[in-house]
């Protein structure tokens, strides 16, 4: 079964606005990662947050993690047309384990 | 660095045929992962290797699927015999795992498999 569940499944906003996507998971994790996938392409790693971290920033990205609620959010500020893609959260139980992905949020940035 | 290399990029085959997907991980990475992506099931981990040794193959759907990693620079995922429901995009990813240090996974471009 899918560990992560992203919310919403689809999001359409105007260029320049902020986009927020949420992810919930079920079991304890070692870390949580966010990936982006452009149509027909592979996945690109965006940001990793460890289970003992609560917030992390990378450029226009801000990720939060609430382990008590088993949830995470990804905020993209000042969105651009190039941000149009599917965004996935993925959890890792530990060490060299594989990732368990959610079904993704499809983000569309309207120019 | 060329990144993770997968071949072929597209494969169309007929039901019952053997299919072999190939992956070359990033040089120096010691972990390799095979994933499958479909509209219905999303991204699923099939199997992963650490230092060329299969660690967890619980995601491999059936005995028709097998994976090998004969050396640090090459892995194959084989489906024999293939079925239409195996149609999907198969991704290979690699990362550098150091004990409990967790690093990002780098994904290849994927192989789009269509079984007729």
PDB file of C-alpha atoms in Angstrom:
ATOM      1  CA  UNK A   1       0.000   0.000   0.000  1.00  0.00           C
ATOM      2  CA  UNK A   2       1.101   3.559  -0.542  1.00  0.00           C
ATOM      3  CA  UNK A   3       2.875   5.006   2.468  1.00  0.00           C
ATOM      4  CA  UNK A   4       2.480   8.616   1.486  1.00  0.00           C
ATOM      5  CA  UNK A   5      -0.685  10.271   0.355  1.00  0.00           C
ATOM      6  CA  UNK A   6      -0.403  13.686  -1.228  1.00  0.00           C
ATOM      7  CA  UNK A   7      -3.095  16.276  -1.021  1.00  0.00           C
ATOM      8  CA  UNK A   8      -4.423  17.746  -3.222  1.00  0.00           C
ATOM      9  CA  UNK A   9      -4.196  15.376  -6.163  1.00  0.00           C
ATOM     10  CA  UNK A  10      -4.181  18.339  -8.526  1.00  0.00           C
ATOM     11  CA  UNK A  11      -3.548  22.038  -8.043  1.00  0.00           C
ATOM     12  CA  UNK A  12      -3.778  24.891 -10.529  1.00  0.00           C
ATOM     13  CA  UNK A  13      -2.586  28.368  -9.591  1.00  0.00           C
ATOM     14  CA  UNK A  14      -1.461  31.579 -11.244  1.00  0.00           C
ATOM     15  CA  UNK A  15       2.186  32.315 -11.826  1.00  0.00           C
ATOM     16  CA  UNK A  16       3.636  34.208  -8.892  1.00  0.00           C
ATOM     17  CA  UNK A  17       1.341  32.648  -6.326  1.00  0.00           C
ATOM     18  CA  UNK A  18       2.494  30.207  -3.678  1.00  0.00           C
ATOM     19  CA  UNK A  19       1.716  26.505  -3.984  1.00  0.00           C
ATOM     20  CA  UNK A  20       1.279  24.249  -0.971  1.00  0.00           C
ATOM     21  CA  UNK A  21       1.134  20.488  -1.128  1.00  0.00           C
ATOM     22  CA  UNK A  22       0.628  18.129   1.774  1.00  0.00           C
ATOM     23  CA  UNK A  23       1.674  14.580   2.441  1.00  0.00           C
ATOM     24  CA  UNK A  24       0.582  12.116   5.093  1.00  0.00           C
ATOM     25  CA  UNK A  25       2.193   8.825   5.939  1.00  0.00           C
ATOM     26  CA  UNK A  26       1.397   5.892   8.168  1.00  0.00           C
ATOM     27  CA  UNK A  27       4.458   4.354   9.768  1.00  0.00           C
ATOM     28  CA  UNK A  28       7.531   5.709  11.513  1.00  0.00           C
ATOM     29  CA  UNK A  29      10.144   7.110   9.185  1.00  0.00           C
ATOM     30  CA  UNK A  30      13.812   7.896   9.065  1.00  0.00           C
ATOM     31  CA  UNK A  31      13.422  10.739   6.632  1.00  0.00           C
ATOM     32  CA  UNK A  32      10.976  12.186   4.134  1.00  0.00           C
ATOM     33  CA  UNK A  33      11.888  13.433   0.689  1.00  0.00           C
ATOM     34  CA  UNK A  34      10.134  15.402  -2.003  1.00  0.00           C
ATOM     35  CA  UNK A  35      10.658  14.713  -5.692  1.00  0.00           C
ATOM     36  CA  UNK A  36       9.493  16.407  -8.856  1.00  0.00           C
ATOM     37  CA  UNK A  37       8.593  14.659 -12.093  1.00  0.00           C
ATOM     38  CA  UNK A  38       8.082  16.505 -15.337  1.00  0.00           C
ATOM     39  CA  UNK A  39       5.809  14.827 -17.847  1.00  0.00           C
ATOM     40  CA  UNK A  40       7.468  11.804 -19.395  1.00  0.00           C
ATOM     41  CA  UNK A  41      10.668  12.259 -17.431  1.00  0.00           C
ATOM     42  CA  UNK A  42      12.420  10.734 -14.451  1.00  0.00           C
ATOM     43  CA  UNK A  43      12.207  12.003 -10.903  1.00  0.00           C
ATOM     44  CA  UNK A  44      14.357  14.796  -9.574  1.00  0.00           C
ATOM     45  CA  UNK A  45      15.158  15.071  -5.903  1.00  0.00           C
ATOM     46  CA  UNK A  46      14.109  18.396  -4.377  1.00  0.00           C
ATOM     47  CA  UNK A  47      14.687  18.248  -0.659  1.00  0.00           C
ATOM     48  CA  UNK A  48      15.168  15.819   2.230  1.00  0.00           C
ATOM     49  CA  UNK A  49      14.047  16.360   5.797  1.00  0.00           C
ATOM     50  CA  UNK A  50      15.126  14.066   8.592  1.00  0.00           C
ATOM     51  CA  UNK A  51      12.773  12.788  11.243  1.00  0.00           C
ATOM     52  CA  UNK A  52      14.390  14.999  13.890  1.00  0.00           C
ATOM     53  CA  UNK A  53      13.954  18.150  11.805  1.00  0.00           C
ATOM     54  CA  UNK A  54      10.842  20.282  11.703  1.00  0.00           C
ATOM     55  CA  UNK A  55      11.506  22.667   8.840  1.00  0.00           C
ATOM     56  CA  UNK A  56      13.915  23.009   5.983  1.00  0.00           C
ATOM     57  CA  UNK A  57      14.450  25.548   3.216  1.00  0.00           C
ATOM     58  CA  UNK A  58      16.022  25.315  -0.187  1.00  0.00           C
ATOM     59  CA  UNK A  59      15.676  28.297  -2.483  1.00  0.00           C
ATOM     60  CA  UNK A  60      11.955  28.822  -3.119  1.00  0.00           C
ATOM     61  CA  UNK A  61      11.106  25.558  -1.376  1.00  0.00           C
ATOM     62  CA  UNK A  62      10.062  25.179   2.225  1.00  0.00           C
ATOM     63  CA  UNK A  63       9.329  21.802   3.757  1.00  0.00           C
ATOM     64  CA  UNK A  64       7.840  21.107   7.152  1.00  0.00           C
ATOM     65  CA  UNK A  65       7.564  17.827   8.980  1.00  0.00           C
ATOM     66  CA  UNK A  66       5.263  16.982  11.867  1.00  0.00           C
ATOM     67  CA  UNK A  67       6.083  13.473  13.053  1.00  0.00           C
ATOM     68  CA  UNK A  68       3.330  13.538  15.671  1.00  0.00           C
ATOM     69  CA  UNK A  69       0.766  13.988  12.908  1.00  0.00           C
ATOM     70  CA  UNK A  70       2.745  11.953  10.397  1.00  0.00           C
ATOM     71  CA  UNK A  71       2.494  14.735   7.866  1.00  0.00           C
ATOM     72  CA  UNK A  72       4.654  17.012   5.766  1.00  0.00           C
ATOM     73  CA  UNK A  73       4.059  20.016   3.566  1.00  0.00           C
ATOM     74  CA  UNK A  74       5.924  21.426   0.594  1.00  0.00           C
ATOM     75  CA  UNK A  75       5.595  25.134  -0.131  1.00  0.00           C
ATOM     76  CA  UNK A  76       6.796  26.595  -3.412  1.00  0.00           C
ATOM     77  CA  UNK A  77       6.908  30.380  -3.239  1.00  0.00           C
ATOM     78  CA  UNK A  78       6.613  32.758  -6.186  1.00  0.00           C
ATOM     79  CA  UNK A  79       5.674  29.957  -8.560  1.00  0.00           C
ATOM     80  CA  UNK A  80       6.861  29.923 -12.160  1.00  0.00           C
ATOM     81  CA  UNK A  81       5.523  28.203 -15.259  1.00  0.00           C
ATOM     82  CA  UNK A  82       8.540  25.880 -15.119  1.00  0.00           C
ATOM     83  CA  UNK A  83       7.292  24.562 -11.771  1.00  0.00           C
ATOM     84  CA  UNK A  84       4.484  22.754 -13.592  1.00  0.00           C
ATOM     85  CA  UNK A  85       5.079  19.089 -12.763  1.00  0.00           C
ATOM     86  CA  UNK A  86       3.991  16.271 -10.481  1.00  0.00           C
ATOM     87  CA  UNK A  87       5.336  16.364  -6.951  1.00  0.00           C
ATOM     88  CA  UNK A  88       5.797  13.254  -4.845  1.00  0.00           C
ATOM     89  CA  UNK A  89       6.621  12.744  -1.230  1.00  0.00           C
ATOM     90  CA  UNK A  90       8.607   9.654  -0.374  1.00  0.00           C
ATOM     91  CA  UNK A  91       9.471   8.112   2.930  1.00  0.00           C
ATOM     92  CA  UNK A  92      12.343   5.972   3.978  1.00  0.00           C
ATOM     93  CA  UNK A  93      12.356   3.719   6.981  1.00  0.00           C
ATOM     94  CA  UNK A  94      16.087   3.798   7.440  1.00  0.00           C
ATOM     95  CA  UNK A  95      19.600   3.448   6.165  1.00  0.00           C
ATOM     96  CA  UNK A  96      19.780   2.250   2.615  1.00  0.00           C
ATOM     97  CA  UNK A  97      16.113   1.317   2.330  1.00  0.00           C
ATOM     98  CA  UNK A  98      14.144   2.011  -0.788  1.00  0.00           C
ATOM     99  CA  UNK A  99      11.614   4.810  -0.938  1.00  0.00           C
ATOM    100  CA  UNK A 100       7.859   4.485  -0.577  1.00  0.00           C
ATOM    101  CA  UNK A 101       6.111   7.052  -2.729  1.00  0.00           C
ATOM    102  CA  UNK A 102       2.744   8.710  -2.552  1.00  0.00           C
ATOM    103  CA  UNK A 103       0.599   9.118  -5.651  1.00  0.00           C
ATOM    104  CA  UNK A 104       1.641  12.690  -6.194  1.00  0.00           C
ATOM    105  CA  UNK A 105       0.188  16.145  -6.651  1.00  0.00           C
ATOM    106  CA  UNK A 106      -0.068  17.429 -10.198  1.00  0.00           C
ATOM    107  CA  UNK A 107       0.740  21.132 -10.112  1.00  0.00           C
ATOM    108  CA  UNK A 108      -0.147  23.426 -12.987  1.00  0.00           C
ATOM    109  CA  UNK A 109       1.121  26.999 -13.033  1.00  0.00           C
ATOM    110  CA  UNK A 110      -0.969  29.210 -15.267  1.00  0.00           C
ATOM    111  CA  UNK A 111       1.075  31.956 -16.990  1.00  0.00           C
TER     112      UNK A 111
ATOM    113  CA  UNK B   1      28.739  12.754 -14.541  1.00  0.00           C
ATOM    114  CA  UNK B   2      26.284  11.191 -16.979  1.00  0.00           C
ATOM    115  CA  UNK B   3      23.801  10.314 -14.264  1.00  0.00           C
ATOM    116  CA  UNK B   4      21.942   7.032 -14.093  1.00  0.00           C
ATOM    117  CA  UNK B   5      21.746   5.455 -17.523  1.00  0.00           C
ATOM    118  CA  UNK B   6      18.911   3.162 -18.547  1.00  0.00           C
ATOM    119  CA  UNK B   7      18.379   1.231 -21.718  1.00  0.00           C
ATOM    120  CA  UNK B   8      16.356   0.866 -23.742  1.00  0.00           C
ATOM    121  CA  UNK B   9      14.290   4.034 -23.317  1.00  0.00           C
ATOM    122  CA  UNK B  10      11.310   2.419 -24.998  1.00  0.00           C
ATOM    123  CA  UNK B  11      10.461  -1.232 -25.474  1.00  0.00           C
ATOM    124  CA  UNK B  12       7.489  -2.699 -27.258  1.00  0.00           C
ATOM    125  CA  UNK B  13       7.139  -6.438 -27.146  1.00  0.00           C
ATOM    126  CA  UNK B  14       4.555  -9.138 -27.463  1.00  0.00           C
ATOM    127  CA  UNK B  15       3.073 -11.110 -24.640  1.00  0.00           C
ATOM    128  CA  UNK B  16       5.215 -14.107 -23.733  1.00  0.00           C
ATOM    129  CA  UNK B  17       8.484 -12.573 -24.827  1.00  0.00           C
ATOM    130  CA  UNK B  18      11.434 -12.037 -22.518  1.00  0.00           C
ATOM    131  CA  UNK B  19      12.274  -8.441 -21.673  1.00  0.00           C
ATOM    132  CA  UNK B  20      15.563  -7.232 -20.222  1.00  0.00           C
ATOM    133  CA  UNK B  21      15.960  -3.730 -18.861  1.00  0.00           C
ATOM    134  CA  UNK B  22      19.412  -2.380 -18.114  1.00  0.00           C
ATOM    135  CA  UNK B  23      20.795   0.162 -15.698  1.00  0.00           C
ATOM    136  CA  UNK B  24      24.162   1.754 -15.100  1.00  0.00           C
ATOM    137  CA  UNK B  25      24.244   3.570 -11.751  1.00  0.00           C
ATOM    138  CA  UNK B  26      26.263   6.659 -10.988  1.00  0.00           C
ATOM    139  CA  UNK B  27      29.905   5.794 -10.442  1.00  0.00           C
ATOM    140  CA  UNK B  28      30.698   5.482  -6.745  1.00  0.00           C
ATOM    141  CA  UNK B  29      27.137   4.831  -5.647  1.00  0.00           C
ATOM    142  CA  UNK B  30      26.668   1.626  -3.685  1.00  0.00           C
ATOM    143  CA  UNK B  31      22.885   1.325  -3.624  1.00  0.00           C
ATOM    144  CA  UNK B  32      20.671   0.606  -6.612  1.00  0.00           C
ATOM    145  CA  UNK B  33      16.895   0.567  -6.781  1.00  0.00           C
ATOM    146  CA  UNK B  34      14.350  -0.576  -9.352  1.00  0.00           C
ATOM    147  CA  UNK B  35      10.917   1.088  -9.357  1.00  0.00           C
ATOM    148  CA  UNK B  36       7.835   0.690 -11.509  1.00  0.00           C
ATOM    149  CA  UNK B  37       5.341   3.461 -12.268  1.00  0.00           C
ATOM    150  CA  UNK B  38       1.785   2.959 -13.499  1.00  0.00           C
ATOM    151  CA  UNK B  39      -1.263   5.164 -13.445  1.00  0.00           C
ATOM    152  CA  UNK B  40      -3.138   2.733 -11.237  1.00  0.00           C
ATOM    153  CA  UNK B  41      -0.479   1.919  -8.654  1.00  0.00           C
ATOM    154  CA  UNK B  42       1.833   4.912  -8.820  1.00  0.00           C
ATOM    155  CA  UNK B  43       5.518   4.401  -8.047  1.00  0.00           C
ATOM    156  CA  UNK B  44       6.401   1.081  -6.490  1.00  0.00           C
ATOM    157  CA  UNK B  45       9.742  -0.172  -5.254  1.00  0.00           C
ATOM    158  CA  UNK B  46      10.494  -3.535  -6.813  1.00  0.00           C
ATOM    159  CA  UNK B  47      13.914  -4.423  -5.450  1.00  0.00           C
ATOM    160  CA  UNK B  48      17.069  -2.789  -4.195  1.00  0.00           C
ATOM    161  CA  UNK B  49      20.705  -3.726  -3.893  1.00  0.00           C
ATOM    162  CA  UNK B  50      23.378  -2.583  -1.498  1.00  0.00           C
ATOM    163  CA  UNK B  51      26.971  -3.270  -2.518  1.00  0.00           C
ATOM    164  CA  UNK B  52      25.648  -5.503  -5.320  1.00  0.00           C
ATOM    165  CA  UNK B  53      23.684  -7.696  -2.904  1.00  0.00           C
ATOM    166  CA  UNK B  54      19.874  -7.828  -3.128  1.00  0.00           C
ATOM    167  CA  UNK B  55      18.520  -6.538   0.172  1.00  0.00           C
ATOM    168  CA  UNK B  56      14.770  -6.505  -0.302  1.00  0.00           C
ATOM    169  CA  UNK B  57      12.919  -8.034  -3.235  1.00  0.00           C
ATOM    170  CA  UNK B  58       9.520  -8.096  -1.559  1.00  0.00           C
ATOM    171  CA  UNK B  59       8.201  -5.657  -4.147  1.00  0.00           C
ATOM    172  CA  UNK B  60       8.885  -7.966  -7.061  1.00  0.00           C
ATOM    173  CA  UNK B  61       5.380  -8.864  -8.232  1.00  0.00           C
ATOM    174  CA  UNK B  62       5.908 -12.413  -9.397  1.00  0.00           C
ATOM    175  CA  UNK B  63       8.491 -15.043 -10.143  1.00  0.00           C
ATOM    176  CA  UNK B  64       8.409 -13.823 -13.715  1.00  0.00           C
ATOM    177  CA  UNK B  65      10.470 -10.869 -12.503  1.00  0.00           C
ATOM    178  CA  UNK B  66      14.134 -11.212 -11.644  1.00  0.00           C
ATOM    179  CA  UNK B  67      16.959  -8.740 -11.084  1.00  0.00           C
ATOM    180  CA  UNK B  68      20.697  -9.071 -10.967  1.00  0.00           C
ATOM    181  CA  UNK B  69      23.632  -6.860 -10.175  1.00  0.00           C
ATOM    182  CA  UNK B  70      26.770  -8.680 -11.295  1.00  0.00           C
ATOM    183  CA  UNK B  71      29.001  -5.703 -10.516  1.00  0.00           C
ATOM    184  CA  UNK B  72      28.882  -2.189  -9.138  1.00  0.00           C
ATOM    185  CA  UNK B  73      28.275  -0.605 -12.522  1.00  0.00           C
ATOM    186  CA  UNK B  74      25.513  -2.704 -14.010  1.00  0.00           C
ATOM    187  CA  UNK B  75      22.117  -4.142 -13.157  1.00  0.00           C
ATOM    188  CA  UNK B  76      19.370  -5.866 -15.109  1.00  0.00           C
ATOM    189  CA  UNK B  77      15.669  -6.370 -14.537  1.00  0.00           C
ATOM    190  CA  UNK B  78      14.253  -9.270 -16.492  1.00  0.00           C
ATOM    191  CA  UNK B  79      10.643 -10.224 -17.122  1.00  0.00           C
ATOM    192  CA  UNK B  80      10.050 -13.697 -18.510  1.00  0.00           C
ATOM    193  CA  UNK B  81       7.459 -14.240 -19.833  1.00  0.00           C
ATOM    194  CA  UNK B  82       6.073 -10.742 -20.187  1.00  0.00           C
ATOM    195  CA  UNK B  83       2.350  -9.962 -19.892  1.00  0.00           C
ATOM    196  CA  UNK B  84       0.290  -6.910 -20.907  1.00  0.00           C
ATOM    197  CA  UNK B  85      -0.150  -5.928 -17.238  1.00  0.00           C
ATOM    198  CA  UNK B  86       3.610  -5.472 -16.997  1.00  0.00           C
ATOM    199  CA  UNK B  87       3.290  -2.389 -19.194  1.00  0.00           C
ATOM    200  CA  UNK B  88       4.692   0.508 -17.184  1.00  0.00           C
ATOM    201  CA  UNK B  89       7.632   2.851 -16.879  1.00  0.00           C
ATOM    202  CA  UNK B  90      10.508   1.194 -15.055  1.00  0.00           C
ATOM    203  CA  UNK B  91      12.958   3.444 -13.241  1.00  0.00           C
ATOM    204  CA  UNK B  92      16.377   2.686 -11.907  1.00  0.00           C
ATOM    205  CA  UNK B  93      17.866   4.864  -9.176  1.00  0.00           C
ATOM    206  CA  UNK B  94      21.150   4.905  -7.325  1.00  0.00           C
ATOM    207  CA  UNK B  95      22.471   6.514  -4.178  1.00  0.00           C
ATOM    208  CA  UNK B  96      25.409   6.476  -1.820  1.00  0.00           C
ATOM    209  CA  UNK B  97      24.518   4.869   1.479  1.00  0.00           C
ATOM    210  CA  UNK B  98      26.973   5.153   4.348  1.00  0.00           C
ATOM    211  CA  UNK B  99      25.748   3.292   7.394  1.00  0.00           C
ATOM    212  CA  UNK B 100      22.702   5.153   8.588  1.00  0.00           C
ATOM    213  CA  UNK B 101      23.540   8.221   6.516  1.00  0.00           C
ATOM    214  CA  UNK B 102      20.747   8.814   4.090  1.00  0.00           C
ATOM    215  CA  UNK B 103      21.325  10.439   0.769  1.00  0.00           C
ATOM    216  CA  UNK B 104      19.104  11.371  -2.101  1.00  0.00           C
ATOM    217  CA  UNK B 105      18.376   8.907  -4.831  1.00  0.00           C
ATOM    218  CA  UNK B 106      19.212   9.824  -8.396  1.00  0.00           C
ATOM    219  CA  UNK B 107      16.778   8.499 -10.938  1.00  0.00           C
ATOM    220  CA  UNK B 108      17.380   7.452 -14.494  1.00  0.00           C
ATOM    221  CA  UNK B 109      15.086   8.569 -17.329  1.00  0.00           C
ATOM    222  CA  UNK B 110      13.135   5.322 -17.205  1.00  0.00           C
ATOM    223  CA  UNK B 111      12.240   2.602 -19.679  1.00  0.00           C
ATOM    224  CA  UNK B 112       8.717   2.730 -21.036  1.00  0.00           C
ATOM    225  CA  UNK B 113       7.627  -0.875 -21.554  1.00  0.00           C
ATOM    226  CA  UNK B 114       4.602  -1.799 -23.611  1.00  0.00           C
ATOM    227  CA  UNK B 115       3.568  -5.441 -23.766  1.00  0.00           C
ATOM    228  CA  UNK B 116       1.013  -6.144 -26.479  1.00  0.00           C
TER     229      UNK B 116
END
